[in-house]
XYZ file of C-alpha atoms in Angstrom:
380
model
C -45.703 -60.653 45.538
C -44.281 -58.628 48.406
C -40.617 -57.624 48.276
C -38.862 -57.904 51.627
C -35.074 -57.995 51.193
C -33.879 -54.707 49.699
C -30.785 -54.782 47.526
C -31.155 -51.354 45.868
C -33.839 -49.003 44.614
C -36.631 -50.536 42.547
C -36.703 -49.753 38.852
C -39.411 -47.402 37.692
C -41.170 -48.355 34.483
C -41.921 -46.086 31.577
C -44.861 -46.445 29.227
C -45.116 -45.477 25.610
C -47.889 -45.189 23.115
C -47.214 -45.488 19.417
C -50.435 -43.903 18.153
C -49.943 -40.419 19.623
C -47.472 -37.603 19.101
C -44.522 -36.128 20.943
C -43.397 -32.504 20.642
C -39.989 -30.826 20.602
C -40.095 -27.055 20.738
C -38.142 -24.024 21.898
C -35.806 -21.449 20.463
C -32.266 -21.280 19.090
C -31.179 -17.647 19.077
C -28.344 -16.050 17.048
C -29.153 -18.492 14.236
C -31.260 -16.463 11.783
C -31.557 -18.177 8.369
C -29.863 -21.340 9.678
C -31.599 -24.666 9.071
C -32.440 -26.595 12.211
C -32.915 -30.340 11.703
C -34.751 -32.863 13.848
C -33.056 -36.211 13.174
C -33.893 -39.699 14.389
C -30.803 -41.496 15.680
C -31.716 -45.036 14.674
C -29.936 -48.258 15.525
C -28.186 -48.415 12.177
C -28.932 -45.122 10.427
C -29.680 -41.448 10.864
C -32.894 -40.059 9.369
C -34.104 -36.484 9.018
C -37.598 -36.211 10.496
C -38.211 -32.513 9.910
C -36.405 -29.199 9.433
C -37.087 -25.486 9.661
C -35.311 -22.317 8.555
C -35.025 -20.223 11.677
C -36.166 -16.615 11.828
C -34.691 -13.905 14.018
C -36.505 -15.063 17.158
C -35.218 -18.637 16.653
C -38.487 -20.293 17.633
C -39.219 -23.811 16.385
C -41.709 -26.621 16.914
C -41.466 -30.231 15.764
C -43.726 -33.230 16.387
C -43.631 -36.928 15.590
C -45.302 -40.273 16.235
C -44.565 -41.922 19.576
C -42.970 -45.376 19.292
C -43.200 -48.709 21.149
C -40.367 -47.694 23.469
C -38.111 -44.729 24.167
C -36.525 -43.295 21.034
C -33.567 -41.010 20.374
C -33.377 -37.841 18.319
C -31.096 -34.881 17.910
C -31.434 -31.218 17.036
C -28.684 -30.101 14.671
C -27.412 -26.937 13.028
C -24.273 -27.690 11.037
C -21.978 -29.556 13.485
C -23.717 -28.321 16.642
C -25.817 -31.157 18.088
C -28.218 -31.528 21.001
C -29.184 -35.121 21.844
C -32.670 -35.785 23.184
C -34.719 -38.834 24.134
C -38.472 -39.145 23.751
C -40.705 -41.382 25.824
C -44.331 -41.483 24.743
C -46.129 -38.191 24.159
C -44.071 -35.794 26.228
C -43.215 -32.243 25.218
C -39.521 -31.340 25.424
C -38.491 -27.687 25.386
C -34.987 -26.672 24.331
C -33.471 -23.204 24.526
C -29.985 -22.375 23.265
C -27.847 -19.853 21.454
C -25.889 -20.641 18.314
C -23.018 -21.383 17.692
C -22.508 -22.919 21.184
C -25.833 -24.691 21.405
C -24.222 -28.108 21.964
C -22.827 -27.140 25.369
C -24.916 -24.197 26.524
C -28.485 -25.342 26.003
C -31.278 -25.640 28.547
C -33.807 -28.474 28.383
C -37.066 -28.887 30.304
C -39.957 -31.344 30.267
C -37.839 -34.503 30.381
C -35.633 -35.954 33.101
C -34.075 -38.231 30.494
C -32.997 -35.266 28.372
C -31.553 -33.489 31.389
C -29.504 -36.572 32.298
C -28.377 -36.964 28.693
C -27.119 -33.375 28.794
C -25.149 -34.203 31.954
C -23.639 -37.257 30.277
C -22.767 -35.328 27.127
C -20.964 -32.618 29.107
C -19.118 -35.237 31.173
C -18.044 -36.966 27.967
C -16.724 -33.680 26.554
C -14.770 -33.072 29.761
C -13.302 -36.574 29.557
C -12.236 -35.885 25.975
C -10.655 -32.565 27.019
C -8.635 -34.213 29.784
C -7.496 -36.998 27.462
C -6.263 -34.461 24.898
C -4.298 -32.610 27.581
C -2.645 -35.848 28.681
C -1.786 -36.935 25.153
C -0.195 -33.554 24.408
C 1.947 -33.561 27.564
C 5.497 -33.987 26.235
C 6.775 -34.869 29.707
C 4.954 -38.212 29.535
C 6.101 -41.284 27.638
C 3.644 -43.009 25.314
C 3.027 -45.732 27.879
C 2.509 -43.214 30.669
C 0.107 -41.239 28.518
C -1.892 -44.335 27.564
C -2.021 -45.557 31.157
C -3.252 -42.171 32.365
C -5.961 -41.992 29.718
C -7.097 -45.556 30.441
C -7.274 -44.651 34.121
C -9.486 -41.667 33.287
C -11.761 -43.892 31.231
C -12.070 -46.482 33.996
C -12.934 -43.765 36.504
C -15.483 -42.292 34.117
C -17.135 -45.647 33.469
C -17.337 -46.466 37.169
C -19.036 -43.140 37.831
C -21.492 -43.553 34.956
C -22.392 -47.096 36.007
C -22.937 -46.076 39.615
C -24.849 -42.842 39.010
C -26.654 -43.340 35.693
C -26.921 -46.962 34.569
C -27.408 -49.372 37.454
C -29.860 -47.267 39.517
C -32.337 -46.989 36.597
C -31.352 -49.231 33.663
C -34.787 -48.856 32.051
C -34.237 -45.129 31.499
C -33.290 -43.670 28.137
C -30.210 -42.023 29.608
C -28.906 -45.411 30.774
C -29.177 -46.661 27.184
C -27.539 -43.448 25.909
C -24.602 -43.935 28.292
C -23.834 -47.371 26.838
C -22.978 -45.883 23.460
C -20.805 -42.946 24.468
C -17.506 -42.799 22.638
C -14.035 -41.313 22.742
C -13.092 -40.743 19.145
C -14.209 -43.896 17.350
C -13.920 -46.074 20.466
C -16.924 -47.113 22.538
C -16.223 -46.405 26.202
C -18.212 -49.507 27.106
C -16.960 -52.347 24.933
C -19.649 -55.052 24.725
C -17.666 -57.243 22.354
C -14.761 -58.416 24.480
C -14.943 -56.873 27.957
C -16.718 -59.107 30.491
C -17.576 -56.270 32.862
C -18.953 -54.126 30.043
C -21.048 -57.034 28.773
C -22.652 -57.213 32.214
C -23.564 -53.534 31.971
C -25.179 -54.063 28.566
C -26.944 -57.166 29.893
C -28.400 -55.278 32.868
C -29.924 -52.636 30.593
C -31.003 -55.273 28.053
C -32.842 -57.276 30.714
C -34.629 -54.187 31.984
C -35.659 -53.107 28.483
C -36.786 -56.660 27.651
C -39.174 -56.489 30.571
C -40.370 -52.886 30.273
C -40.473 -52.525 26.478
C -40.969 -56.073 25.129
C -41.845 -54.861 21.618
C -39.102 -52.243 21.285
C -36.466 -52.892 18.635
C -33.810 -51.194 20.743
C -34.352 -53.598 23.632
C -33.992 -56.595 21.333
C -30.843 -55.086 19.827
C -29.314 -54.548 23.266
C -30.069 -58.135 24.167
C -28.433 -59.375 20.975
C -25.331 -57.274 21.661
C -25.008 -58.724 25.166
C -25.514 -62.284 23.942
C -23.020 -61.820 21.092
C -20.500 -60.349 23.518
C -20.796 -63.360 25.812
C -20.375 -65.631 22.827
C -17.215 -63.796 21.754
C -15.766 -64.042 25.248
C -16.472 -67.776 25.364
C -14.877 -68.304 21.982
C -11.800 -66.302 22.970
C -11.468 -68.239 26.201
C -11.938 -71.514 24.352
C -9.272 -70.578 21.802
C -6.868 -69.640 24.570
C -7.523 -72.852 26.449
C -7.720 -74.893 23.227
C -10.360 -76.936 24.961
C -13.645 -76.068 23.280
C -14.657 -76.123 19.643
C -15.926 -72.575 18.886
C -18.633 -74.046 16.654
C -20.175 -75.610 19.752
C -20.552 -72.270 21.543
C -24.254 -71.483 21.408
C -26.288 -68.382 22.045
C -29.953 -68.011 22.866
C -32.415 -65.215 23.383
C -31.840 -65.497 27.149
C -28.950 -64.531 29.402
C -27.947 -67.899 30.810
C -27.493 -68.916 34.443
C -25.452 -71.996 35.343
C -25.394 -72.877 39.052
C -25.186 -76.037 41.129
C -28.447 -77.408 42.504
C -28.983 -78.874 45.970
C -27.565 -82.198 44.740
C -24.389 -80.639 43.345
C -25.425 -80.867 39.690
C -24.914 -77.784 37.508
C -28.256 -76.701 36.079
C -28.439 -74.311 33.127
C -31.424 -72.064 32.704
C -31.229 -72.333 28.905
C -31.486 -76.138 29.096
C -35.156 -75.634 29.956
C -36.026 -74.498 26.437
C -39.390 -75.951 25.507
C -40.878 -75.198 28.919
C -42.415 -72.076 30.385
C -40.018 -71.097 33.164
C -40.597 -69.072 36.292
C -37.143 -67.752 37.243
C -37.368 -66.923 40.941
C -34.790 -65.162 43.131
C -35.376 -66.040 46.774
C -34.011 -65.903 50.327
C -35.223 -68.721 52.566
C -33.906 -67.076 55.750
C -36.802 -64.639 55.978
C -40.103 -64.706 57.825
C -42.080 -64.360 54.600
C -40.389 -67.270 52.819
C -42.820 -70.061 53.877
C -45.832 -68.185 52.481
C -44.054 -67.559 49.174
C -42.991 -71.198 48.872
C -46.604 -72.267 49.417
C -47.678 -69.970 46.582
C -45.017 -71.392 44.263
C -46.036 -74.947 45.213
C -49.614 -74.165 44.246
C -48.552 -72.834 40.851
C -46.166 -75.734 40.286
C -48.744 -78.377 41.193
C -51.368 -76.826 38.906
C -49.229 -76.190 35.826
C -46.106 -78.361 35.896
C -47.898 -81.088 33.974
C -48.724 -78.575 31.227
C -45.109 -77.470 30.862
C -44.251 -75.095 33.721
C -40.866 -75.328 35.419
C -39.497 -73.253 38.291
C -35.800 -72.360 38.372
C -35.224 -70.910 41.824
C -32.021 -69.060 42.687
C -31.319 -68.829 46.421
C -29.201 -66.010 47.847
C -28.907 -67.593 51.296
C -25.441 -67.513 52.817
C -25.786 -70.753 54.825
C -25.452 -73.674 52.400
C -26.577 -76.327 54.897
C -29.689 -74.336 55.791
C -30.493 -73.872 52.098
C -30.146 -77.589 51.368
C -32.422 -78.393 54.288
C -35.059 -75.949 53.093
C -35.007 -77.198 49.491
C -34.662 -80.936 50.037
C -38.389 -81.577 49.537
C -39.045 -79.002 46.815
C -40.024 -80.501 43.443
C -38.520 -77.803 41.231
C -34.954 -76.813 40.342
C -33.235 -75.198 43.336
C -29.818 -73.611 42.824
C -27.770 -71.288 45.021
C -25.724 -68.193 44.215
C -22.763 -68.440 46.594
C -21.901 -64.735 46.264
C -25.341 -63.779 47.575
C -26.282 -60.150 47.024
C -22.887 -59.497 45.398
C -23.394 -61.995 42.603
C -22.945 -61.085 38.947
C -26.202 -62.929 38.239
C -28.126 -60.210 40.068
C -26.409 -57.536 37.989
C -27.134 -59.375 34.757
C -30.833 -59.555 35.591
C -30.915 -56.163 37.295
C -32.349 -57.617 40.500
C -32.657 -54.788 43.012
C -34.764 -56.529 45.656
C -35.886 -60.057 46.463
C -38.039 -61.999 46.108
C -38.056 -61.213 42.401
C -39.327 -63.273 39.497
C -39.056 -63.370 35.714
C -41.216 -65.271 33.256
C -39.610 -67.028 30.269
C -41.455 -68.542 27.309
C -40.867 -71.906 25.646
C -38.357 -70.387 23.190
C -36.057 -69.071 25.934
C -37.307 -65.491 25.603
C -37.760 -63.330 28.682
C -41.297 -61.950 28.490
C -41.721 -60.102 31.793
C -40.802 -59.588 35.417
C -42.634 -58.756 38.635
C -42.974 -55.041 37.792
C -44.666 -55.740 34.476
C -46.791 -58.802 35.320
C -49.931 -57.954 37.296
C -51.370 -61.489 37.426
C -48.675 -64.158 37.439
C -51.008 -67.141 37.131
C -52.796 -65.634 34.117
C -49.474 -64.823 32.490
C -48.309 -68.420 32.975
C -51.511 -69.858 31.520
C -51.204 -67.577 28.485
C -47.739 -68.985 27.721
C -48.548 -72.659 28.236
């Protein structure tokens, strides 16, 4: 399906293969007789994969099994740590000198690892600036806190713009989500609406690109739980909704008004195979795409297919005219290309589609589905 309205750069996919090996090699000088560890930074625990006692030349070589999706590791001597990400069977080369290996290392063979180094150094600089502010006796406590919070906001805006949103499927985008200052996550997915959207954008991308990766599922769960917490907090404040009635699903929900004014929720379609389609009717290519969707709908609606189409058209009357005779669910995002829905689903260009199974699980998007009709038939 041809993309014709550009919103931002398209996401590049990454492939992994779990039955082959990756390699981490290089040299850590000035560290004779020190033990260098290769550790897997898991979702809930840290595991030592391998270790070596370094000789005078500091050379080392580790290898491990590639996983279903990108995975995170670190090289460590004592408290000096170098974070790395591995995608498939690549070879990453690290060169450094102890005891300042954490800040002065060089890494080649992986764009992800280079970006992670940039993020790590930026995080250290943020920490340094925060310490200087907190130790400034000329500032009151409130002034100090406000200044530090301002630094954090600026940092997060920069990281979102330069590292996360352009390529949310990358390992460094995932790494950025979990950066901390002290014991505090810079991006708070539990209570901050804007931060939840950032997690959701990466989660959606990982759902599509690495459907079997545990990390992608975990990200999705974090985003869903964060949205649930926000709803509960809002309900408690308004004293209008019973928290026990707040539900979560395996899908980031969309709730928009259809062309008859009725609010239609994407998650209400559980039990059906859903083609979630983002569309602009005010384009020359729109009629051909609508014909294609009609063909799919006519062939498979009776077997359980539903289309939930989100229009980004600015003219409401035009949109209603164009959708009046369509048999599927037609809703409209009034904010157009600036909508939060696009950020949540990491839509960078339209038309764009996602495929959702009967249990409300996102199973793929245009970049990962080569034959849409076959994919639909496999889910029905």
